[in-house]
Short mmCIF file of C-alpha atoms in Angstrom, two decimals:
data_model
loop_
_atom_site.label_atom_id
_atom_site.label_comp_id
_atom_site.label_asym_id
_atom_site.label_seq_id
_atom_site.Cartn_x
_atom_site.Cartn_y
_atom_site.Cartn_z
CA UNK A 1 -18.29 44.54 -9.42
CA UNK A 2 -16.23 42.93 -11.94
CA UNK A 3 -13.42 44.59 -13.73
CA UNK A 4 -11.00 42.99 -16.08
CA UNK A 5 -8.61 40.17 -16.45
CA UNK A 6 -5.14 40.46 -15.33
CA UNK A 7 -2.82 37.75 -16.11
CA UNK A 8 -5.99 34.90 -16.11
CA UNK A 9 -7.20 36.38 -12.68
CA UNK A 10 -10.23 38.11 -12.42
CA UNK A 11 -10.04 41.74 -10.71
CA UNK A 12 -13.34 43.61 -9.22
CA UNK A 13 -13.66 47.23 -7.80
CA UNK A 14 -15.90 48.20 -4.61
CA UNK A 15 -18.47 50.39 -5.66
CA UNK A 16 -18.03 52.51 -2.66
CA UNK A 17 -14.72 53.48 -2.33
CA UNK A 18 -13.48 52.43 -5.54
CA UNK A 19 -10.36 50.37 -4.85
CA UNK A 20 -9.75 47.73 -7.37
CA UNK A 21 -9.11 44.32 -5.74
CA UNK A 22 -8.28 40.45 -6.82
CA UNK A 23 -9.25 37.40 -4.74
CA UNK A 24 -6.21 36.04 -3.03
CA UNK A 25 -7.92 32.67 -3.13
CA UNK A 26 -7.77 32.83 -6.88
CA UNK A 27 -4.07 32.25 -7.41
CA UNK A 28 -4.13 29.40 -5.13
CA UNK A 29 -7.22 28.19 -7.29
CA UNK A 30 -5.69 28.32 -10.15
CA UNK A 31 -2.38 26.56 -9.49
CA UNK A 32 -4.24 23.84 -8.19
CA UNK A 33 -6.55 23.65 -11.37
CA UNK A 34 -3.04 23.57 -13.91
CA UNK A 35 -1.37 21.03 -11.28
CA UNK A 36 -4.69 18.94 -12.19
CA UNK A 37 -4.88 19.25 -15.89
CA UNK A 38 -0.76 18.71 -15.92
CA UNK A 39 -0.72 15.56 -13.63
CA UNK A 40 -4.33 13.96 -14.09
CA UNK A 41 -5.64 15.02 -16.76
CA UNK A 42 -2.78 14.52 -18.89
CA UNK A 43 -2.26 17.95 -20.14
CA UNK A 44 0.92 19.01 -22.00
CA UNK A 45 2.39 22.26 -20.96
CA UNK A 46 1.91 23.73 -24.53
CA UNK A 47 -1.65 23.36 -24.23
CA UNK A 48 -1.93 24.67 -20.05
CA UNK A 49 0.45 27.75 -21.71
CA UNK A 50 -2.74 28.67 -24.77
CA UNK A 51 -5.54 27.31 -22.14
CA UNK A 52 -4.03 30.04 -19.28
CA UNK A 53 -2.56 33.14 -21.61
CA UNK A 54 0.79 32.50 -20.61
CA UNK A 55 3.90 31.44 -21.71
CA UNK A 56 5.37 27.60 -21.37
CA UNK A 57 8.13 28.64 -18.73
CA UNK A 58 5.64 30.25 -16.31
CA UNK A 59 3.31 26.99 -16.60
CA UNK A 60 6.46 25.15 -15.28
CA UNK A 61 7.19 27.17 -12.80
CA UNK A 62 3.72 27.45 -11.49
CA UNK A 63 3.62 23.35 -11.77
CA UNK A 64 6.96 23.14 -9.78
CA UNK A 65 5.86 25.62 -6.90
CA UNK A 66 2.62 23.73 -6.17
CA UNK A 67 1.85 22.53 -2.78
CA UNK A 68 -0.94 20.48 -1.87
CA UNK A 69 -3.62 21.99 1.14
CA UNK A 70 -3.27 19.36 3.73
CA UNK A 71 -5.94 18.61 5.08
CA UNK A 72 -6.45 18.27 9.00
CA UNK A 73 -8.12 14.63 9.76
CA UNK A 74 -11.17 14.21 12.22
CA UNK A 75 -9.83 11.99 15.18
CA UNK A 76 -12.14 8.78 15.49
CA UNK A 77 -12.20 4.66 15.23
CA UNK A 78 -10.23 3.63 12.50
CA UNK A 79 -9.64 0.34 11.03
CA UNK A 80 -6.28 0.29 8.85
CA UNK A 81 -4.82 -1.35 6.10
CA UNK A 82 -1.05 -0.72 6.00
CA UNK A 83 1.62 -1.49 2.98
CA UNK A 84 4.74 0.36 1.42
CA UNK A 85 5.47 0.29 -1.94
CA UNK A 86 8.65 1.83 -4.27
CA UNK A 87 8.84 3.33 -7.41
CA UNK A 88 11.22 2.66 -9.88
CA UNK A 89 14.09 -0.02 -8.41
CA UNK A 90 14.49 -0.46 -4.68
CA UNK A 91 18.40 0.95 -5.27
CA UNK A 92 16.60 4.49 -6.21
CA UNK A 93 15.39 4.14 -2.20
CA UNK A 94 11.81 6.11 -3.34
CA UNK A 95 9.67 4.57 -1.60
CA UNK A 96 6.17 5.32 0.59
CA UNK A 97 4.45 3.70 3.75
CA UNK A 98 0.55 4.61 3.67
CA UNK A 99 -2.04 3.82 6.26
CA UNK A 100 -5.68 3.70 4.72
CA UNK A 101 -8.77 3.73 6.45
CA UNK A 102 -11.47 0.80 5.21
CA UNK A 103 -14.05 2.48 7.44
CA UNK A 104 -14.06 5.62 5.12
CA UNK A 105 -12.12 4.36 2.76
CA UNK A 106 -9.73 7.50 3.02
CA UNK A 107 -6.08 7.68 3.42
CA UNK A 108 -4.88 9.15 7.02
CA UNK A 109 -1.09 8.71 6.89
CA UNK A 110 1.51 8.36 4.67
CA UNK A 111 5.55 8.73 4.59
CA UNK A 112 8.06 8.70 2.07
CA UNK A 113 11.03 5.70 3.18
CA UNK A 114 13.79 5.24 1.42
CA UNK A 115 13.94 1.11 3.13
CA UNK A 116 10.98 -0.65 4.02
CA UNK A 117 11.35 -1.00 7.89
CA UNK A 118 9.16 -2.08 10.98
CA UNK A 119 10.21 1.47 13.02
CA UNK A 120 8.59 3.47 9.96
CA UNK A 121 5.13 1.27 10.82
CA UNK A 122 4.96 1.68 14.49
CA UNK A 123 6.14 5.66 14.01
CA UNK A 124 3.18 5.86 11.77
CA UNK A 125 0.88 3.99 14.26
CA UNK A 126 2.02 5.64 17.24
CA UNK A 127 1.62 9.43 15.19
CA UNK A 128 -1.73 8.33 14.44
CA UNK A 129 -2.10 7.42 18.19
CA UNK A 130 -1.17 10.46 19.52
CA UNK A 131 -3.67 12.85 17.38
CA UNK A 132 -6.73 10.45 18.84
CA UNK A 133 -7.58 7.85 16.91
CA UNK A 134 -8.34 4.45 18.01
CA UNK A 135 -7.38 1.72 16.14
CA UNK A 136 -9.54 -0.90 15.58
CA UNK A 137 -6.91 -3.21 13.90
CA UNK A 138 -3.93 -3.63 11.45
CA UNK A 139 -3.42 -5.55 8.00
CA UNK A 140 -0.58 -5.45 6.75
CA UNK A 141 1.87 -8.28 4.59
CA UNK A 142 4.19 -10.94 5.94
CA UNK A 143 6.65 -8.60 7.03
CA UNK A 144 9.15 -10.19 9.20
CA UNK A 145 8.59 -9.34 12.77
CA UNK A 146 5.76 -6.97 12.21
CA UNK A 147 3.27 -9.30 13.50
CA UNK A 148 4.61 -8.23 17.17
CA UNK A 149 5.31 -4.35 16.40
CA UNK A 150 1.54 -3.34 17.34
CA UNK A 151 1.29 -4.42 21.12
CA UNK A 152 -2.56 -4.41 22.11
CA UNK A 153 -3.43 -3.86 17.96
CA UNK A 154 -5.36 -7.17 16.22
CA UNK A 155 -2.89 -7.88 13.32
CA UNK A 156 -4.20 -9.42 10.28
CA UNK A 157 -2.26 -10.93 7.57
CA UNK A 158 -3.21 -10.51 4.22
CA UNK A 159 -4.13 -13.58 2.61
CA UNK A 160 -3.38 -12.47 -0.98
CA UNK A 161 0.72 -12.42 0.74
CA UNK A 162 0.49 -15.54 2.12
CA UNK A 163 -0.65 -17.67 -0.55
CA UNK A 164 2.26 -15.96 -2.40
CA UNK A 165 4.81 -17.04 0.24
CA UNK A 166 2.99 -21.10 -0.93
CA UNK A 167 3.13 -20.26 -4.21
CA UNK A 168 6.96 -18.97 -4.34
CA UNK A 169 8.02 -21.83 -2.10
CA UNK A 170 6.19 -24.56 -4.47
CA UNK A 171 5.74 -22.69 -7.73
CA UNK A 172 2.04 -22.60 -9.45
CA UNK A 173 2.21 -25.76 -10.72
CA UNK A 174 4.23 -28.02 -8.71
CA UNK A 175 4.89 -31.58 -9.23
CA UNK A 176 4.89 -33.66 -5.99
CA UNK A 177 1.21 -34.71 -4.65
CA UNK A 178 2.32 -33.02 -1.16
CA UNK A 179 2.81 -29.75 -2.65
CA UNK A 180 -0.40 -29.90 -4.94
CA UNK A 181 -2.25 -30.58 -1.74
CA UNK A 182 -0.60 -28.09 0.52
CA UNK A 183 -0.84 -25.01 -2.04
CA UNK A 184 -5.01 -26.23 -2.44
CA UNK A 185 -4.99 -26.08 1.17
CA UNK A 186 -3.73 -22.33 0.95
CA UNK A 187 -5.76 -21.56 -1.40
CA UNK A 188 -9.27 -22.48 0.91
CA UNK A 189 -7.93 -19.28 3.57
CA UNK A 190 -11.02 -17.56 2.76
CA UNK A 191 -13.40 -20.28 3.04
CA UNK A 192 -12.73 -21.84 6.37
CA UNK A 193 -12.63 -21.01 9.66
CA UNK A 194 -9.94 -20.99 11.78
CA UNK A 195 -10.83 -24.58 13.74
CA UNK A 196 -11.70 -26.01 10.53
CA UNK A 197 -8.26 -24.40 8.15
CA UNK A 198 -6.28 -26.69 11.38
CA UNK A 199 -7.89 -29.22 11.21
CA UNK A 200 -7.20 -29.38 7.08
CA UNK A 201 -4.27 -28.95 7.59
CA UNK A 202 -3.24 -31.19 10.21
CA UNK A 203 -4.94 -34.13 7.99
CA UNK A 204 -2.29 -32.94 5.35
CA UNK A 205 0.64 -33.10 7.75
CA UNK A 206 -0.56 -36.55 8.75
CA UNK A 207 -1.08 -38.00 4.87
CA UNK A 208 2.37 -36.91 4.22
CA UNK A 209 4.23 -36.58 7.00
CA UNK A 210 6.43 -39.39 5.85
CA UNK A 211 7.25 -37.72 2.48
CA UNK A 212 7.60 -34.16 4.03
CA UNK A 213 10.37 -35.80 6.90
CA UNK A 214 12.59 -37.42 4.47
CA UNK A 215 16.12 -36.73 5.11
CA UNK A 216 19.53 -37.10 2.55
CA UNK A 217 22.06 -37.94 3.94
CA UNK A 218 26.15 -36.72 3.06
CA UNK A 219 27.85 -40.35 3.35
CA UNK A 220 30.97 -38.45 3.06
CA UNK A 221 30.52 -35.62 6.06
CA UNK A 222 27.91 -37.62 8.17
CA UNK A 223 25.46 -34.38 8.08
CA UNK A 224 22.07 -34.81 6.77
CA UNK A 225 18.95 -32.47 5.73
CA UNK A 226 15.51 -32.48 4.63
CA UNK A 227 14.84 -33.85 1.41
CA UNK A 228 11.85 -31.52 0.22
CA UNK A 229 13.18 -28.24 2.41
CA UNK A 230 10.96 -25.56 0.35
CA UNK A 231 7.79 -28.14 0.89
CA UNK A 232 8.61 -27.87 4.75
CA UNK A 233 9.08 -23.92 4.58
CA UNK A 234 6.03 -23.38 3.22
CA UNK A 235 4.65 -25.66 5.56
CA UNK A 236 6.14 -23.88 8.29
CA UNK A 237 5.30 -20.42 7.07
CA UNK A 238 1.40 -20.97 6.83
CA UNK A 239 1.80 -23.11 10.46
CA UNK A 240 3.06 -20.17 12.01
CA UNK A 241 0.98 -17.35 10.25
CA UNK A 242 -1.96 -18.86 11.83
CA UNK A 243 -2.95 -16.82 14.70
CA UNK A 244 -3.17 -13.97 12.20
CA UNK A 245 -4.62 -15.23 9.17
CA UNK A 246 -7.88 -15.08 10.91
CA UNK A 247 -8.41 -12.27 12.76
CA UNK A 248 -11.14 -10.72 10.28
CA UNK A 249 -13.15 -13.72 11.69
CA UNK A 250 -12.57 -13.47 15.44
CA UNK A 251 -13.12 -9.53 15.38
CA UNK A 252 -15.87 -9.82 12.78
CA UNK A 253 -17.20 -6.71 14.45
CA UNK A 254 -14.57 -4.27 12.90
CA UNK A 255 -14.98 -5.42 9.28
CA UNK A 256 -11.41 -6.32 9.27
CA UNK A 257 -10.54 -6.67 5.47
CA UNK A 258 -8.16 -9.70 5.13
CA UNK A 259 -5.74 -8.59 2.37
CA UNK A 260 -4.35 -5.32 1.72
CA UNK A 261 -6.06 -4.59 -1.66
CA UNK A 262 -7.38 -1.61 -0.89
CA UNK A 263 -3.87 0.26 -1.20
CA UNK A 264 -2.05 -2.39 -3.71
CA UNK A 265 -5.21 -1.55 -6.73
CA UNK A 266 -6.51 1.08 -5.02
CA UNK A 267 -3.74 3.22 -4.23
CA UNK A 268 -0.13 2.46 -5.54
CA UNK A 269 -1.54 0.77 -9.04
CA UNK A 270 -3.01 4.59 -9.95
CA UNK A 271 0.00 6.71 -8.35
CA UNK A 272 2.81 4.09 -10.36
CA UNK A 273 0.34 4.76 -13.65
CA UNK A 274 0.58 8.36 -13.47
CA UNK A 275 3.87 8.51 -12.30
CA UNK A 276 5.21 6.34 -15.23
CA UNK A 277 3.17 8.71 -17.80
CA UNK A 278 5.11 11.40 -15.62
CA UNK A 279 8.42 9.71 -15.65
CA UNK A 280 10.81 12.42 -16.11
CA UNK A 281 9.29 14.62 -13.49
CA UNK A 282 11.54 15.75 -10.39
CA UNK A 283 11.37 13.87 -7.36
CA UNK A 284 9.88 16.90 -5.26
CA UNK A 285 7.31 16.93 -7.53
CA UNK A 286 6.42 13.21 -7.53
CA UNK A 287 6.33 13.49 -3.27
CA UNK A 288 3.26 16.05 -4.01
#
């Protein structure tokens, strides 16, 4: 039976022998229930101290010792969507790598990276690996060289990265009919198939491949370049993304999603939202 409150946990007494007892769950209960008013429900620690009986320093201290209960994932076909993002500046080197699920739309791996590098992906990938699941495929951004870091993996390039490779190259609202075309042709990823995107974009190539090869030349070194070398980058960078670009199509059977979404609104846009309302919390407590 029930008897009393001490310090906001409630104690009972067994009616046979009469030994009075508190759940040890109860603590553990109750510092995750503060950690969740504090951090998501936007608590201040004057309130938590009146809402739990206690005073502001132990409501601090209780925030600061919380650790979340990990949980153990099930082993099974995955299909992943992989990205890192920072908080803060890039020089504070606070960063995280997550791995997310489409298939359950759950998160099953994540580190915290202080640079954004292609070992910390195929660590992840290979961890993942080794506790059983199969992965069905990869999307990830235009990383350089991460295309090749998942031997035996489909890779798909997000599309939402690529047309912002065209659109840094030529700007939103570039001036030269080549560019105009070649960012429209970008922009129609989502609509074509693979066959059809080459073939739209080999008619570009051949409309202006006069324009797009025009050299200057340095009358007083002898050495020339191309005249319009960001048109020709962009060109290049969409020419060689290719095979990847369509993979959601060829292994339609995975529902492969082709951009990584999922974690840029669905993950790091909430965590950067709470974490700025949080912005003067320690950095052990932001890694919880």
């Amino acid at each position: 039976m029930k008897k009393g409150i001490r310090r906001g946990i409630q104690r009972y007494q067994c009616h046979y022998c009469g030994i009075s007892f508190s759940s040890k769950r109860r603590p553990l209960k109750q510092n995750y229930n503060l950690f969740q008013d504090y951090f998501y429900h936007r608590q201040t620690v004057i309130e938590l101290a009146a809402k739990y009986g206690h005073c502001e320093r132990w409501v601090r201290q209780e925030i600061n010792r919380y650790q979340p209960q990990l949980k153990i994932a099930v082993a099974r076909p995955i299909t992943l969507v992989m990205d890192a993002t920072f908080f803060g500046k890039r020089i504070d080197k606070f960063g995280v790598l997550v791995a997310k699920d489409t298939i359950t739309s759950k998160v099953v791996g994540y580190q915290f990276i202080q640079t954004e590098k292609n070992e910390a992906y195929q660590a992840m990938v290979s961890s993942l690996q080794s506790l059983g699941f199969v992965i069905n495929s990869i999307t990830i951004d235009g990383k350089s060289g991460l295309f090749k870091a998942f031997p035996g993996i489909p890779v798909q390039m997000c599309h939402f990265h690529q047309q912002a490779i065209i659109t840094r190259y030529l700007t939103k609202k570039p001036k030269m009919a080549a560019s105009i075309d070649l960012r429209r042709v970008a922009f129609y990823l989502n609509k074509a198939t693979q066959k059809r995107f080459l073939l739209i974009l080999s008619f570009w190539y051949k409309r202006h491949a006069v324009f797009i090869n025009e050299k200057t030349v340095n009358f007083e070194t002898g050495k020339w370049r191309y005249t319009h070398r960001r048109l020709r980058s962009a060109y290049r960078s969409i020419r060689n993304n290719i095979p990847y670009l369509f993979t959601h199509k060829t292994h339609w059977e995975h529902a492969i999603p082709n951009t990584t979404n999922t974690l840029d609104g669905g993950v790091f846009s909430p965590l950067k939202t709470l974490l700025r309302i949080h912005r003067g919390i320690s950095r052990e407590l932001k890694e919880n």
